[in-house]
Short mmCIF file of C-alpha atoms in Angstrom, two decimals:
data_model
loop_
_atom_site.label_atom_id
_atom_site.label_comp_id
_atom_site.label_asym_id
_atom_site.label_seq_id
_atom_site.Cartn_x
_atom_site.Cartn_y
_atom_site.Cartn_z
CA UNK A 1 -51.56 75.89 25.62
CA UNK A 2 -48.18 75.80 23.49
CA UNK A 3 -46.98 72.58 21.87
CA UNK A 4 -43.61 71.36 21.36
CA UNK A 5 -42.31 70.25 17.83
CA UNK A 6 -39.84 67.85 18.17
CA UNK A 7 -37.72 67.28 14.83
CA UNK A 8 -36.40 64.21 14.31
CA UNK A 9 -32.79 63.31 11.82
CA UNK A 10 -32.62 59.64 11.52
CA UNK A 11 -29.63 57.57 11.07
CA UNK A 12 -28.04 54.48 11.87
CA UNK A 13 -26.25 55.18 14.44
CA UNK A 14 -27.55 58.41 15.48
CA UNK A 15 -30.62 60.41 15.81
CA UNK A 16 -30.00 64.29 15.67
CA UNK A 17 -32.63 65.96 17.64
CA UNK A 18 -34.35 69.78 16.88
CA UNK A 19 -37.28 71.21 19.41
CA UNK A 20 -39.03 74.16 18.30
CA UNK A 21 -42.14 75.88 19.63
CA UNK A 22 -44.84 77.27 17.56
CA UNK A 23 -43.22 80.53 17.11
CA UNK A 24 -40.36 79.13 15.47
CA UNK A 25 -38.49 79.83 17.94
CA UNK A 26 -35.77 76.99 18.95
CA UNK A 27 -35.15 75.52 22.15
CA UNK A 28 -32.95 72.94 21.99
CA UNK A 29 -30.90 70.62 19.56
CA UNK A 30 -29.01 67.47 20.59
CA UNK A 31 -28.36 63.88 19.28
CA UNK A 32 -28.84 60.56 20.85
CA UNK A 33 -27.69 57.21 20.15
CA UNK A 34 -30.18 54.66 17.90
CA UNK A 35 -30.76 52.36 20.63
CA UNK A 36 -33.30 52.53 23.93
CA UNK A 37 -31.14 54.45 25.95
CA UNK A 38 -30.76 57.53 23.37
CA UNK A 39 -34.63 56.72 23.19
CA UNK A 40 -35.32 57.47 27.01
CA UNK A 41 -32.83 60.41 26.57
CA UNK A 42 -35.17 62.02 24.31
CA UNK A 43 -38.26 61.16 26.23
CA UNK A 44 -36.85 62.61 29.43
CA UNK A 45 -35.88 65.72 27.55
CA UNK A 46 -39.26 65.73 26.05
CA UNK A 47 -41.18 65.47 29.10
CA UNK A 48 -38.43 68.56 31.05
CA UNK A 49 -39.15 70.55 28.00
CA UNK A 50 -42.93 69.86 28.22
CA UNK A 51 -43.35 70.64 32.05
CA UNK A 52 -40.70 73.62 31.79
CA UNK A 53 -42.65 75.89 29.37
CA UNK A 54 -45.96 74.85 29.91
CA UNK A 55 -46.93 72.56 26.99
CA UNK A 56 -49.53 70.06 26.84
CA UNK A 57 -49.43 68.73 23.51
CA UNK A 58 -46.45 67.30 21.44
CA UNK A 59 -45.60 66.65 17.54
CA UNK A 60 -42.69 64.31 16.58
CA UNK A 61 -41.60 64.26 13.29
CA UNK A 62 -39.15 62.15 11.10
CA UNK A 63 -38.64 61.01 7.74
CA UNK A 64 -39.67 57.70 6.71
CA UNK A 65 -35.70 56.88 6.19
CA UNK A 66 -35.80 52.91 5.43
CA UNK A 67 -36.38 51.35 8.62
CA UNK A 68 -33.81 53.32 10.67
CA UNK A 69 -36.42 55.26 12.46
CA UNK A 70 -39.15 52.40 13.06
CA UNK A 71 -38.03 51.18 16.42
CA UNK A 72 -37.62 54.80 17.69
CA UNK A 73 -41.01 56.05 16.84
CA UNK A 74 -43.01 52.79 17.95
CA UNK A 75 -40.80 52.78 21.32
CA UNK A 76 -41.74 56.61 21.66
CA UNK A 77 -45.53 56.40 21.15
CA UNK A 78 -45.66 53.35 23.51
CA UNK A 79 -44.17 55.59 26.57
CA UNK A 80 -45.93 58.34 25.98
CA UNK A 81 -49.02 56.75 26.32
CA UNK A 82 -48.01 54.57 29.17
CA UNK A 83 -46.04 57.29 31.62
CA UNK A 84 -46.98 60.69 29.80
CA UNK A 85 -50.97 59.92 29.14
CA UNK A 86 -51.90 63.87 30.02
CA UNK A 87 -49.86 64.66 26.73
CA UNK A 88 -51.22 64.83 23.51
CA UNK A 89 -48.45 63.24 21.83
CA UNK A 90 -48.28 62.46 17.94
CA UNK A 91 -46.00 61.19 16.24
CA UNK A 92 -45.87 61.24 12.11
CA UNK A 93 -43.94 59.31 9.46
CA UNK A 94 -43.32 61.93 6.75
CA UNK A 95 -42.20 61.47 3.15
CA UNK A 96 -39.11 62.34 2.36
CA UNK A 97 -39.73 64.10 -0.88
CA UNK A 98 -42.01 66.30 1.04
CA UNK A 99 -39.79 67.80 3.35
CA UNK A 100 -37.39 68.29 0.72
CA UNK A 101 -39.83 70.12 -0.98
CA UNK A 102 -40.26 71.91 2.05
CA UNK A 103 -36.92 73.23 2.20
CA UNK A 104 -36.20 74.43 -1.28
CA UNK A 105 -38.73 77.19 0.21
CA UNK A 106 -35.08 78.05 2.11
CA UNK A 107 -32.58 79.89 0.47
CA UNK A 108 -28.88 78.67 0.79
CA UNK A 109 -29.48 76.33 3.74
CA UNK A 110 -26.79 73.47 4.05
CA UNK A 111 -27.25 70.04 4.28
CA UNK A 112 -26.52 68.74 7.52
CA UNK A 113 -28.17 66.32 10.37
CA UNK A 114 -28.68 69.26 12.09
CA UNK A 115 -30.20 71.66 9.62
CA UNK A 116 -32.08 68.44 8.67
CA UNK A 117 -33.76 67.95 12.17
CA UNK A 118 -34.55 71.69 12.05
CA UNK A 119 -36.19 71.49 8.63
CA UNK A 120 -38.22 68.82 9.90
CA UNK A 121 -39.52 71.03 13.23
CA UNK A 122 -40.15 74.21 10.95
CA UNK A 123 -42.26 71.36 8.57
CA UNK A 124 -44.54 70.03 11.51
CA UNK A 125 -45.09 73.80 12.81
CA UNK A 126 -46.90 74.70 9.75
CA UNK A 127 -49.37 71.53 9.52
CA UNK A 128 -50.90 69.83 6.59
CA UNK A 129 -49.58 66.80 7.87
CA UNK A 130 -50.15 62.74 7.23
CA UNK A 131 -52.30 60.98 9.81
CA UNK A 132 -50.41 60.40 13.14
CA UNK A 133 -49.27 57.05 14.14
CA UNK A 134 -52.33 54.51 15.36
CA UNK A 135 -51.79 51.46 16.87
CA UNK A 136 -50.61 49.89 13.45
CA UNK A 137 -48.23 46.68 14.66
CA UNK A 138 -51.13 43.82 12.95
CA UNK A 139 -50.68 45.83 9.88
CA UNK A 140 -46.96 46.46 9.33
CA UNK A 141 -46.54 42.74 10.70
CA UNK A 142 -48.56 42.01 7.17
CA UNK A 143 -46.35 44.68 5.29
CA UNK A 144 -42.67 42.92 6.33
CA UNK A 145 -44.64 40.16 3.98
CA UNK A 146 -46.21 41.86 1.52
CA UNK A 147 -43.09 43.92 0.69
CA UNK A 148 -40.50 41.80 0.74
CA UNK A 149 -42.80 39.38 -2.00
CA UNK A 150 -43.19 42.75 -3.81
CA UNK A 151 -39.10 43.31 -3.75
CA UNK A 152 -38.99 39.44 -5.01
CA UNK A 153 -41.46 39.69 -7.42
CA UNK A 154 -39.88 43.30 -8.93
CA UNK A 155 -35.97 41.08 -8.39
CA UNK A 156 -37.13 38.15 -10.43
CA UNK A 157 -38.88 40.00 -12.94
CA UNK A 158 -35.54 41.91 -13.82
CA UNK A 159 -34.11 38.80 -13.98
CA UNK A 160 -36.35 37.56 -16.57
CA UNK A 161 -35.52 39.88 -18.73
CA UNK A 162 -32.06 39.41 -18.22
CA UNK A 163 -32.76 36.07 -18.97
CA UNK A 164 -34.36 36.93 -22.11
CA UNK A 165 -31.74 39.39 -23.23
CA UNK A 166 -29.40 36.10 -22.69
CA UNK A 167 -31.24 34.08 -24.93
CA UNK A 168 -31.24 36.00 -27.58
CA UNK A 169 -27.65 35.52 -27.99
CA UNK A 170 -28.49 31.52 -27.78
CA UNK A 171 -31.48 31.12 -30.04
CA UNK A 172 -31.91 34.40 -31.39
CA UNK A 173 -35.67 33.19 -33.63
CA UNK A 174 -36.95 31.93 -30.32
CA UNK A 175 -36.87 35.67 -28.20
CA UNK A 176 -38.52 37.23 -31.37
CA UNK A 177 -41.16 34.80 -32.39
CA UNK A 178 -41.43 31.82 -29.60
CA UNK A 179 -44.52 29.32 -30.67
CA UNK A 180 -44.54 28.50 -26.63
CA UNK A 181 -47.25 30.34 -24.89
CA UNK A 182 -44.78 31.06 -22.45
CA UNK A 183 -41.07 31.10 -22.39
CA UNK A 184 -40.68 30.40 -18.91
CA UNK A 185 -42.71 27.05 -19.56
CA UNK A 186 -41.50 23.90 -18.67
CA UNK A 187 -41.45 22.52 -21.99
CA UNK A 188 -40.05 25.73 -23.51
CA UNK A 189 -37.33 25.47 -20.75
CA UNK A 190 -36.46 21.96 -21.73
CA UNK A 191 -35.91 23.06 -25.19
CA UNK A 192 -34.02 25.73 -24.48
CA UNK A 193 -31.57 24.10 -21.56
CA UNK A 194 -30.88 20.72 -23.72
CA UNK A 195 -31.23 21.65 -27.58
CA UNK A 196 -28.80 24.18 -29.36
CA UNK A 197 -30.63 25.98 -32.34
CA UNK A 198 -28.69 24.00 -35.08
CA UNK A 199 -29.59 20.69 -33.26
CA UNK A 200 -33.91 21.71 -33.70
CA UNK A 201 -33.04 22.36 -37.16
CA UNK A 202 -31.60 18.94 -38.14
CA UNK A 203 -33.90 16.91 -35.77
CA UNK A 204 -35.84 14.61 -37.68
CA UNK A 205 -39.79 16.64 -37.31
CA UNK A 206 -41.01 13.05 -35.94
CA UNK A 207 -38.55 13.02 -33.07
CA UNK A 208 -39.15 16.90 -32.33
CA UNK A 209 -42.89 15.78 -32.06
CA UNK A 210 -41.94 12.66 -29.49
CA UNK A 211 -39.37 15.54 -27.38
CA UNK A 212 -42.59 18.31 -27.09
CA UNK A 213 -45.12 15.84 -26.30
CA UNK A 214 -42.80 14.12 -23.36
CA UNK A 215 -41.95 17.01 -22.05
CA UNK A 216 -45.33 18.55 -22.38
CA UNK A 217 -46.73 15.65 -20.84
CA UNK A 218 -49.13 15.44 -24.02
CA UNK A 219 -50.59 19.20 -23.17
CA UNK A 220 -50.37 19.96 -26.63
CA UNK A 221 -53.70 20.02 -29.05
CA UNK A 222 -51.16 20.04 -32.05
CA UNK A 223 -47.65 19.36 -31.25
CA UNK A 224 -46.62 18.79 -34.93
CA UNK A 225 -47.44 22.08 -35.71
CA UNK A 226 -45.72 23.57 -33.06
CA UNK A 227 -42.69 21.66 -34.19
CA UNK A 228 -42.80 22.47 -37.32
CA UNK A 229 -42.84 26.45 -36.30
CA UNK A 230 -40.14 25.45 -33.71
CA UNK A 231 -37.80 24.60 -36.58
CA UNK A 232 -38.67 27.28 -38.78
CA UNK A 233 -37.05 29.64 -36.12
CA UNK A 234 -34.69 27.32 -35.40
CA UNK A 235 -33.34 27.52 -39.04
CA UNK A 236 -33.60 31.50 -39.42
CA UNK A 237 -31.70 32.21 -36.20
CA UNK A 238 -28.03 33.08 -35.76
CA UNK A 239 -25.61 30.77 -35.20
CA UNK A 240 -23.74 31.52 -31.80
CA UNK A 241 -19.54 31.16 -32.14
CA UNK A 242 -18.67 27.75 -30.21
CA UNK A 243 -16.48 29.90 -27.96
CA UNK A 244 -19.57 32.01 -26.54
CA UNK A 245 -21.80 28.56 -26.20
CA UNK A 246 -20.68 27.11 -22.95
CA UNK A 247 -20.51 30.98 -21.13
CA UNK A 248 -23.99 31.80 -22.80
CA UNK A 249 -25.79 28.32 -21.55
CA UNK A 250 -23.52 28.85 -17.61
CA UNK A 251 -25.35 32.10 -17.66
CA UNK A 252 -28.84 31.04 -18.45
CA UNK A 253 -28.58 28.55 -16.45
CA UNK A 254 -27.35 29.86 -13.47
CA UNK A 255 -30.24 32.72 -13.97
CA UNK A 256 -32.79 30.39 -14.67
CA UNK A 257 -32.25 28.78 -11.07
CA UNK A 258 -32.21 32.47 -8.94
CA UNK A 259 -35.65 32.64 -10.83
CA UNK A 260 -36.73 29.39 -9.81
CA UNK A 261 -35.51 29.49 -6.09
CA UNK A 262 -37.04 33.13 -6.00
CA UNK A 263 -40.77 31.87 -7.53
CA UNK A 264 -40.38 28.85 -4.55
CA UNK A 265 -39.59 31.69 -1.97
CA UNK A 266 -42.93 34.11 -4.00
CA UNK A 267 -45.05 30.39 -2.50
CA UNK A 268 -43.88 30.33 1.24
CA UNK A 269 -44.26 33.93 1.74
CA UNK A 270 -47.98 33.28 -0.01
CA UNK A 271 -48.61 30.59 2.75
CA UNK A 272 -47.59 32.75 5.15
CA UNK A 273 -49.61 35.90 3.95
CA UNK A 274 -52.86 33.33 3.84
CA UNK A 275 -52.41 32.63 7.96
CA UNK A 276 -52.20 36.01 8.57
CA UNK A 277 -55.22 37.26 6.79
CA UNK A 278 -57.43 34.61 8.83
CA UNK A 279 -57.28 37.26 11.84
CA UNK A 280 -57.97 39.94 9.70
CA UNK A 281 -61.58 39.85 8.66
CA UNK A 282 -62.41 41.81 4.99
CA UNK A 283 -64.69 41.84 2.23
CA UNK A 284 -62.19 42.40 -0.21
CA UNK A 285 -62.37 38.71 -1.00
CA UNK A 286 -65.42 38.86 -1.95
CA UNK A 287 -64.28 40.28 -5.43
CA UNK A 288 -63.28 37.29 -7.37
CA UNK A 289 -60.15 37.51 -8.77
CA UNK A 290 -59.23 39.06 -5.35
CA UNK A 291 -57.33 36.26 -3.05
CA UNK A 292 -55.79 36.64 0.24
CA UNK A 293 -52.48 37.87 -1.46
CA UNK A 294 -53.85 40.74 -2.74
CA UNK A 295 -56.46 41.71 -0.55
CA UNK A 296 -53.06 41.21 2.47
CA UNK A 297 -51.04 43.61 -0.24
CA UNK A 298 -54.03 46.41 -0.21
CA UNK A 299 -55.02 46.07 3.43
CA UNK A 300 -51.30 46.12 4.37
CA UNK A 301 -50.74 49.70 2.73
CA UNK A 302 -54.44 51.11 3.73
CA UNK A 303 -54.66 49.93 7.47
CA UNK A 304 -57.80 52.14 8.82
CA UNK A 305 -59.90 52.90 5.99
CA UNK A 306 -61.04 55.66 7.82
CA UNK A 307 -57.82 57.86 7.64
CA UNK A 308 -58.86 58.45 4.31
CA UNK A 309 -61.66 60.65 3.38
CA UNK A 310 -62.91 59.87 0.50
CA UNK A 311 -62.02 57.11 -2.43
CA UNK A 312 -60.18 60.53 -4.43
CA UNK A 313 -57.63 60.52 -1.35
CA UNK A 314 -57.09 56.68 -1.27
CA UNK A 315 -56.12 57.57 -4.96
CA UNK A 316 -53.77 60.12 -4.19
CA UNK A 317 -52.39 57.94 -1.42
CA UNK A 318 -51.50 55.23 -3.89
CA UNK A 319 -50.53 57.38 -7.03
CA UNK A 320 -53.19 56.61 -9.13
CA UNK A 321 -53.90 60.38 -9.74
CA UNK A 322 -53.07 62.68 -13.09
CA UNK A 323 -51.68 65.63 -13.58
CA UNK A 324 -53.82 68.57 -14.74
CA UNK A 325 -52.20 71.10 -17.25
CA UNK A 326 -54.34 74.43 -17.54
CA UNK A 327 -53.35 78.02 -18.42
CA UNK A 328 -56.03 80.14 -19.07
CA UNK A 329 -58.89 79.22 -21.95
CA UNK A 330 -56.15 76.14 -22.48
CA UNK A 331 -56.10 72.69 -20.94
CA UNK A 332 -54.53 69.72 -21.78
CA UNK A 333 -56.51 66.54 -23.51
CA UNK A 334 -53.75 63.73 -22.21
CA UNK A 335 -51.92 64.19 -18.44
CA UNK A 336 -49.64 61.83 -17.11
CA UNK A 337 -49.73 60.33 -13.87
CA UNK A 338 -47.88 61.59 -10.73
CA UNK A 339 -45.34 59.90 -10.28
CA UNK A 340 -45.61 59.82 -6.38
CA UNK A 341 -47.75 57.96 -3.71
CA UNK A 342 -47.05 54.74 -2.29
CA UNK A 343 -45.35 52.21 -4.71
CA UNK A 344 -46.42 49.16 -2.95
CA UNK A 345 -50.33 49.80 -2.78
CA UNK A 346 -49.83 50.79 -6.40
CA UNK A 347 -48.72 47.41 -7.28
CA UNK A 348 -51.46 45.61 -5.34
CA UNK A 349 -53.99 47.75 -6.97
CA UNK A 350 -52.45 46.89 -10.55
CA UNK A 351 -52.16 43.43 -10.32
CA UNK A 352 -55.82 42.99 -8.27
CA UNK A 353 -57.36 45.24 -11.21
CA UNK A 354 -55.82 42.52 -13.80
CA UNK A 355 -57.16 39.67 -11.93
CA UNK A 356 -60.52 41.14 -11.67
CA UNK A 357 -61.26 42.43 -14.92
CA UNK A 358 -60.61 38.72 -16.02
CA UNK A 359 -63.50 37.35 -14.12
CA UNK A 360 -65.77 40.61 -13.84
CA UNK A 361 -67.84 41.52 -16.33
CA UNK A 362 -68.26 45.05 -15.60
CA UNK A 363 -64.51 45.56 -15.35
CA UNK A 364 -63.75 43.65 -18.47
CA UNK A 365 -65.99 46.16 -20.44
CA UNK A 366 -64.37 48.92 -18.50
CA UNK A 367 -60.78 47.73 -19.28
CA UNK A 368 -61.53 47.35 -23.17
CA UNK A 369 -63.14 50.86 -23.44
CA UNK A 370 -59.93 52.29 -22.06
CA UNK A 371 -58.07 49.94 -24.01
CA UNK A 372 -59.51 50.72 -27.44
CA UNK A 373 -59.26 54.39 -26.57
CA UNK A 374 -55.34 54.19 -25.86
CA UNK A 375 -53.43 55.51 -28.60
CA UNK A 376 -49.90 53.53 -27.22
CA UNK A 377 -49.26 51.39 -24.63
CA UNK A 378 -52.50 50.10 -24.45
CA UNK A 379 -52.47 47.46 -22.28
CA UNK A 380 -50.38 49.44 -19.02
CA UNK A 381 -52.94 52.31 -19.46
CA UNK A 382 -55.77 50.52 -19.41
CA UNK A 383 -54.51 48.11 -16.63
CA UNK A 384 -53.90 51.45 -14.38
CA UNK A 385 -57.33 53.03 -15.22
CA UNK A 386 -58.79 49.99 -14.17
CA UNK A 387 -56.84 49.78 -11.08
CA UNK A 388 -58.72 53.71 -10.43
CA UNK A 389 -61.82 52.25 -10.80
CA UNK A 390 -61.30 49.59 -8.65
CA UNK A 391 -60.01 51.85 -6.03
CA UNK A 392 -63.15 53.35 -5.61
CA UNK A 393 -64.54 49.34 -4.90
CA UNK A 394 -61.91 49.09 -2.51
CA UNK A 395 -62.67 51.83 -0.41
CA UNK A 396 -66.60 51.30 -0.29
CA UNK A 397 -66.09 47.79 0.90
CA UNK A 398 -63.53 48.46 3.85
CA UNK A 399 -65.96 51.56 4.18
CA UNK A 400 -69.16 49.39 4.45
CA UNK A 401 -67.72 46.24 5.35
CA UNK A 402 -70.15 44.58 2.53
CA UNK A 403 -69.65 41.64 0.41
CA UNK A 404 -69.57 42.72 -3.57
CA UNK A 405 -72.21 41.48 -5.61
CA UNK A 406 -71.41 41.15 -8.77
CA UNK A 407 -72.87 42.83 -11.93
CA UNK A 408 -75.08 39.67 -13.03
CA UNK A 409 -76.44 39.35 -9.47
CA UNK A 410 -77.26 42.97 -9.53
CA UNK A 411 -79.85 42.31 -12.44
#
């Protein structure tokens, strides 16, 4: 029997509505409102459409447009099922670059809700689409945490380096050769919040000493050395005009704090990702290096391992995929990466993979080989070529639902 394609433009107000049948052929094209009523409007025009032309199954598309859409396609899914059951009803997410894609195979079509919602229809009529919608609510209940400490994370770690880019202005020797391990350090803070450059270069070396080991709380194996290199910058930096001194110190201090709030936020959303992963049982802590954060940051982005065939499409899913350039005899040595696939798994991958290969031997040897072999940027590439690798752990242990072992228990 026929199915229906339903095409779906979504907005914030609005939803414009396209149903096509698998000839192409349309059938009807409407809007309702974003709210339950212009939901039930488009279920009961659905179900007429359905039961008028003789259908039996049904494929709803729309774009995955922020999180306009999300109440409309969960509230659809849930009743179908419940007062449609003898419909095969499924519903898909689709990325927005593909359907654009999609269209450019159009000549000269406008851009309009309409034309949009029609796009869409024509899209789902010839196939190769994502997975349908499962029952997914644990999972993207995991995700509303998981990306929004991503979008803090990727917001503080702008402001960092607009933090840095202000203190070059301030204390110009300590942004290009800082003896602190790290800036963001609570003794390098002090030093930079109460102490002027001029001010470290006059200090007596013995009171510079007493400053760095109170507010190091005596952490430091050699603080007079680290004074001493302290006021060697301190003497070869520029001197900022008096004028700029109070706005420069307002603005790296009022940064500093929006940092500092933000890292306190990065904790409670931690807590709260930690709860939720008690319910959901996984082996992906088993990895050391691996904690709930990450494994809630993967698992979030994956769902059902088994939507995924294979650890080459988990890959693709996530990005971590290169180009291949070949014409003929010829094909490229070095490809880059596509830039596409989901951003957030990505990042989960990335930062798991730099965890791991800290405490694993196996992946430390892996991450040097690639590291040694990088020509530039050695570090990033051999960070994401570890994070491949690692994708192929992550998908045999949701697969198997086995604990790793790792390499020195496996000899």
């Amino acid at each position: 029997m026929p199915k229906l394609h339903v095409g779906i433009d979504v907005s914030l107000k609005a939803h414009h509505i396209q149903f096509m049948d698998e000839a192409g052929q349309d059938l009807a094209s409407f809007q309702v409102s974003n709210d339950p009523h212009g939901a039930d409007t488009l279920i009961h025009k659905v179900l007429e459409t359905t039961q008028t032309k003789h259908m039996d199954r049904v494929v709803v598309g729309m774009e995955a447009t922020a999180n306009l859409g999300w109440h409309l396609a969960h509230y659809l899914k849930q009743q179908l099922e419940d007062h449609a059951p003898h419909l095969d009803a499924q519903i898909h997410v689709l990325n927005a670059r593909r359907v654009a894609r999609f269209k450019k195979a159009y000549d000269h079509l406008p851009k309009n809700d309409r034309i949009d919602a029609w796009v869409i229809a024509d899209h789902l009529r010839f196939g190769r689409l994502p997975q349908a919608m499962t029952d997914t609510i644990r999972y993207e209940a995991l995700q509303r945490l998981t990306r929004t400490r991503f979008h803090v994370m990727q917001t503080m770690s702008r402001d960092k380096t607009f933090f840095l880019n202000q203190l070059f202005l301030k204390f110009s020797g300590l942004r290009q050769d800082n003896p602190f391990s790290d800036t963001f350090g609570a003794t390098s803070l002090a030093v930079i919040q109460e102490l002027e450059p001029e001010q470290i270069a006059a200090m007596p070396l013995e009171d510079l000493v007493a400053l760095l080991v109170d507010k190091s709380r005596n952490k430091f194996d050699d603080p007079k050395q680290i004074a001493q290199e302290l006021q060697k910058v301190a003497r070869r930096s520029f001197r900022l005009d008096k004028v700029m001194q109070d706005p420069v110190n307002l603005s790296l201090s009022v940064t500093l704090n929006l940092i500092q709030h933000m890292d306190a936020e990065v904790k409670k959303l931690d807590r709260a990702i930690a709860r939720l992963m008690k319910a959901i049982p996984n082996t992906l802590e088993s990895v050391k290096g691996i904690g709930p954060v990450y494994a809630a940051g993967i698992i979030a982005e994956v769902g059902d391992i088994r939507r995924f065939k294979n650890h080459n499409a988990l890959a693709k899913y996530a990005g971590l995929v290169w180009n291949q350039y070949q014409s003929g005899e010829y094909e490229a040595d070095e490809t880059s990466r596509m830039r596409t696939g989901n951003k957030y798994l990505r990042y989960y991958l990335i930062q798991a993979a730099d965890q791991v290969r800290r405490h694993d031997s196996e992946y430390a040897e892996f991450y040097r080989k690639k590291h040694d072999e990088a020509l530039k940027h050695q570090h990033k590439r051999a960070l994401v070529l570890t994070a491949r690798k690692l994708v192929r752990l992550v998908f045999t242990l949701l697969s198997t639902n086995q604990l790793y072992t790792p390499p020195e228990r496996r000899r």
